[in-house]
Short mmCIF file of C-alpha atoms in Angstrom, two decimals:
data_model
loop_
_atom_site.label_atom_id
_atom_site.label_comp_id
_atom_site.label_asym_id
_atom_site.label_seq_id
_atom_site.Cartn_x
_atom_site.Cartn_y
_atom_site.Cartn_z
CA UNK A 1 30.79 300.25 12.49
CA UNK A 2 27.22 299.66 13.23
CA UNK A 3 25.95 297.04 15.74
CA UNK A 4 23.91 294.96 12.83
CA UNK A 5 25.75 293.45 9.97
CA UNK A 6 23.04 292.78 7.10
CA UNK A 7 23.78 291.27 4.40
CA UNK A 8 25.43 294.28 2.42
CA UNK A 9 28.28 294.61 4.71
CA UNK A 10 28.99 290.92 5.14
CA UNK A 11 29.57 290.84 1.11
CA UNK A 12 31.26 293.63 0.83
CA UNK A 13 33.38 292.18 4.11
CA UNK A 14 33.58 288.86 1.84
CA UNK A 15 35.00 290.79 -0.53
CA UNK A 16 37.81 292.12 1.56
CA UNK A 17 38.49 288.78 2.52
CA UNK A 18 39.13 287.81 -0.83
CA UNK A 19 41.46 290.51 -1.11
CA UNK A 20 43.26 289.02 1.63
CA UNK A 21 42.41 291.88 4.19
CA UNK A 22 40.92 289.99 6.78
CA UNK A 23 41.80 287.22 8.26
CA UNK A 24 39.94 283.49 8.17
CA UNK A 25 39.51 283.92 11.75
CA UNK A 26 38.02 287.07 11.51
CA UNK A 27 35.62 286.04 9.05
CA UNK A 28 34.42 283.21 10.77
CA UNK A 29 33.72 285.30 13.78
CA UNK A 30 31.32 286.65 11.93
CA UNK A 31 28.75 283.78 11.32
CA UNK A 32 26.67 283.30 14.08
CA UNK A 33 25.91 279.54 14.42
CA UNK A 34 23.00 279.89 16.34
CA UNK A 35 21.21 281.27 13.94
CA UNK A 36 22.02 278.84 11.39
CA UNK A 37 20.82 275.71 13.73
CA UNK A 38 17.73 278.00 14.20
CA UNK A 39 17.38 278.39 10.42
CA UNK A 40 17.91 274.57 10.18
CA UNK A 41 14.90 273.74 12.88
CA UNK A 42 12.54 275.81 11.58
CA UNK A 43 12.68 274.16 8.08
CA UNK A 44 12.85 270.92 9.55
CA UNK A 45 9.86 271.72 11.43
CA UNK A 46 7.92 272.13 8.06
CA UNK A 47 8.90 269.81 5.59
CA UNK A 48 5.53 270.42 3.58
CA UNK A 49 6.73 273.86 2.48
CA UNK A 50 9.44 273.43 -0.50
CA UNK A 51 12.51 275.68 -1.25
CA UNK A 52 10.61 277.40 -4.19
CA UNK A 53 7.31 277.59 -2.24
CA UNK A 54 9.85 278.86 1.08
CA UNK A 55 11.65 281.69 -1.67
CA UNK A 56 8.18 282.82 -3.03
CA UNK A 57 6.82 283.93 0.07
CA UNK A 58 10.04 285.29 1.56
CA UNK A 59 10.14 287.31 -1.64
CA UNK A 60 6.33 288.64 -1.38
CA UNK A 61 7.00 289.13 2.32
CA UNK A 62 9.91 291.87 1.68
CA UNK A 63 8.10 293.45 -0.91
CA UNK A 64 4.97 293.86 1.12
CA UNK A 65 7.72 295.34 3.73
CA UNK A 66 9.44 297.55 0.91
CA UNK A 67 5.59 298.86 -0.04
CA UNK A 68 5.14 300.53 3.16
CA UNK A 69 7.89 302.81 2.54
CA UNK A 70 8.68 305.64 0.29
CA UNK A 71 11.21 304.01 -2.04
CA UNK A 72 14.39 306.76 -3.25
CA UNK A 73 16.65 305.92 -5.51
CA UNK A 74 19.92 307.50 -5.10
CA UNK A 75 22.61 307.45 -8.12
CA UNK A 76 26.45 307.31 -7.13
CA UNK A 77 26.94 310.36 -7.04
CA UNK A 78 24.78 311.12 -4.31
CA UNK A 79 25.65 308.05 -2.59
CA UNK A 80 29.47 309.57 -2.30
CA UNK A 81 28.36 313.22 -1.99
CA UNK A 82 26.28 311.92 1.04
CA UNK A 83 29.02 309.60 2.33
CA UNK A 84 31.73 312.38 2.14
CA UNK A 85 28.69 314.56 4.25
CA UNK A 86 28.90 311.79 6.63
CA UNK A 87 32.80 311.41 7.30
CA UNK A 88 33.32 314.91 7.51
CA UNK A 89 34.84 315.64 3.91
CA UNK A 90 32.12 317.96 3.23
CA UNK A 91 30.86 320.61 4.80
CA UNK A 92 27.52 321.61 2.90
CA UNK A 93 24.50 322.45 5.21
CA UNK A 94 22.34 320.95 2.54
CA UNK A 95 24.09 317.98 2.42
CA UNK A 96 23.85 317.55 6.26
CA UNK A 97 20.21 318.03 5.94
CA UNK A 98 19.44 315.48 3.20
CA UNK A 99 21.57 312.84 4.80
CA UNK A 100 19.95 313.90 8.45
CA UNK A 101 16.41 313.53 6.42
CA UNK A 102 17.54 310.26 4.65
CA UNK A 103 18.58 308.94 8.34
CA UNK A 104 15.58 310.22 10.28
CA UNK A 105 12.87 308.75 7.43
CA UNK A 106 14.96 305.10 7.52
CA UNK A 107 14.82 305.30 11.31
CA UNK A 108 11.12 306.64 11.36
CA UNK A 109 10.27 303.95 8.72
CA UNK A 110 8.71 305.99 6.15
CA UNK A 111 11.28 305.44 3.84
CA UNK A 112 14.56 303.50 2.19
CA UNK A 113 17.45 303.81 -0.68
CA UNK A 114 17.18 300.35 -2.49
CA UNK A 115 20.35 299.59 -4.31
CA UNK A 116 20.56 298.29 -7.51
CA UNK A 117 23.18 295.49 -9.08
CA UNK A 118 25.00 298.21 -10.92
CA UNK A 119 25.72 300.26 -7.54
CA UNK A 120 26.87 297.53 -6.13
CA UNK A 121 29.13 296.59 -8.69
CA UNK A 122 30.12 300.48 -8.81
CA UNK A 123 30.85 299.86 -4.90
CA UNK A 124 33.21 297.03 -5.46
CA UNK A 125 35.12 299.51 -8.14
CA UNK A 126 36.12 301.66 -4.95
CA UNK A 127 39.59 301.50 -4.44
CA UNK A 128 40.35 303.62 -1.43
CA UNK A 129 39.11 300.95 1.31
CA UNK A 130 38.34 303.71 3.86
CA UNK A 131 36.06 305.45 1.96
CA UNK A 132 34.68 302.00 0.30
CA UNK A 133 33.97 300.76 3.64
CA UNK A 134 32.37 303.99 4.80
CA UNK A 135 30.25 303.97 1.63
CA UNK A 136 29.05 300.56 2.05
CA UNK A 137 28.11 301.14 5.70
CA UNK A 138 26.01 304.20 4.63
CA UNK A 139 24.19 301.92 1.87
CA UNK A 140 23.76 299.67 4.36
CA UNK A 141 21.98 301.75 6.56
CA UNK A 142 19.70 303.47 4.30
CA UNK A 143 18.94 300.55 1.83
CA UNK A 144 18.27 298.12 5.22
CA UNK A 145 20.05 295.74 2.82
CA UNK A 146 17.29 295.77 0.33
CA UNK A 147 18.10 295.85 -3.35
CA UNK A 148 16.05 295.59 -6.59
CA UNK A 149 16.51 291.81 -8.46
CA UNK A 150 19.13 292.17 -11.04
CA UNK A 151 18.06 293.16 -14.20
CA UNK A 152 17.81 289.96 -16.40
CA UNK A 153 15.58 288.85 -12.81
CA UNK A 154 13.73 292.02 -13.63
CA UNK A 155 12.75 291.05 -17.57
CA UNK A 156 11.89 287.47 -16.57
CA UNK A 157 9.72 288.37 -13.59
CA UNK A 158 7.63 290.94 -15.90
CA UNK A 159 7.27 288.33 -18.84
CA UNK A 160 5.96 285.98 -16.43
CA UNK A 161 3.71 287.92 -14.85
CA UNK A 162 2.13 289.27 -18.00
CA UNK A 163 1.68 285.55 -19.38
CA UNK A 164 0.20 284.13 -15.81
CA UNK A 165 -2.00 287.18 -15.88
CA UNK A 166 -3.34 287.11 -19.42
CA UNK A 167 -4.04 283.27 -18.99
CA UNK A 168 -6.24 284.07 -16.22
CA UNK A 169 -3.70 282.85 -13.21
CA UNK A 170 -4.26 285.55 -9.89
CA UNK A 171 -0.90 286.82 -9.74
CA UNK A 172 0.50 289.20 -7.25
CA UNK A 173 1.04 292.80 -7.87
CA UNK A 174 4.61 292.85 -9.74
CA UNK A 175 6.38 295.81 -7.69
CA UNK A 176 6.28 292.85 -5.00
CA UNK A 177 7.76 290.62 -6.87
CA UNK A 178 10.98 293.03 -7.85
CA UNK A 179 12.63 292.89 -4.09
CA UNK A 180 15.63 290.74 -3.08
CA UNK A 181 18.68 291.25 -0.12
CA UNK A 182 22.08 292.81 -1.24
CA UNK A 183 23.33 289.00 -0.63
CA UNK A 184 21.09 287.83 -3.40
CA UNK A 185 22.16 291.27 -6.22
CA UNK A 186 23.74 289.07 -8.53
CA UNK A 187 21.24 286.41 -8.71
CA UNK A 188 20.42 283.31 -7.17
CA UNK A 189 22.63 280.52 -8.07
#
């Protein structure tokens, strides 16, 4: 299991708890409370800045972060080809070089495997929880928890930023604008 727990594994971990697989106290040992009061100061601190205005920048900020890296988008089946590579189902010395080069470019920086809403959903269709787990831990080390906005986001973002644009609005470059975490993949509520 790795050491950080973004945001992918702590939904798909929600979702085992749902399925009654871990326990309440388990669950709850994973919140870190600190972090919450910190998250509480800091807007406190600024009480100028509102949610929107707060969500807007945190959104332009990961996709400035996103932009520095080569984006690759991987399709189930490579996912599971690559997680099978990983806990020693397959034995392909092409495999173990893509997922060594998908590791080492992640690690490096240069690059990262954004999920998408669909994959996620395809994730949650897993039934073997071994190899769903395993799965999800590999997304979540290769996507850094970073997925694109669901789809309907998707539309409404590029309708809105054709119709600031053409009214003569400055508007930031859309592929910024198309970033969200894997806690956010099915909209924000």
């Amino acid at each position: 299991m790795s050491a950080s727990r973004s945001s992918f594994f702590n939904s798909i971990l929600y979702d085992l708890k749902i399925l009654n697989l871990i326990s309440c106290h388990q669950l709850i040992l994973l919140v870190n409370t600190q972090n919450i009061q910190d998250s509480f100061d800091c807007h406190r601190a600024m009480p100028e800045v509102s949610l929107s205005e707060y969500v807007r920048c945190r959104k332009i900020e990961l996709g400035e972060w996103v932009m520095t890296r080569r984006r690759i988008y991987l399709d189930k089946c490579f996912w599971i080809c690559l997680r099978d590579t990983r806990i020693g189902r397959i034995n392909d010395p092409v495999a173990h070089k893509l997922l060594d080069g998908f590791l080492r470019g992640v690690c490096q920086d240069r690059l990262i495997c954004p999920i998408s809403d669909v994959l996620f959903l395809e994730l949650l269709k897993q039934t073997d929880l071994q190899t769903r787990l395993a799965t999800a831990e590999l997304i979540d080390e290769l996507s850094r928890g970073v997925t694109l906005i669901p789809h309907q986001e998707r539309v409404a973002a590029e309708i809105t930023h054709f119709l600031y644009a053409q009214s003569g609005y400055t508007v930031h470059d859309l592929e910024l604008l198309t970033w969200s975490k894997v806690s956010y993949i099915l909209g924000i509520q």
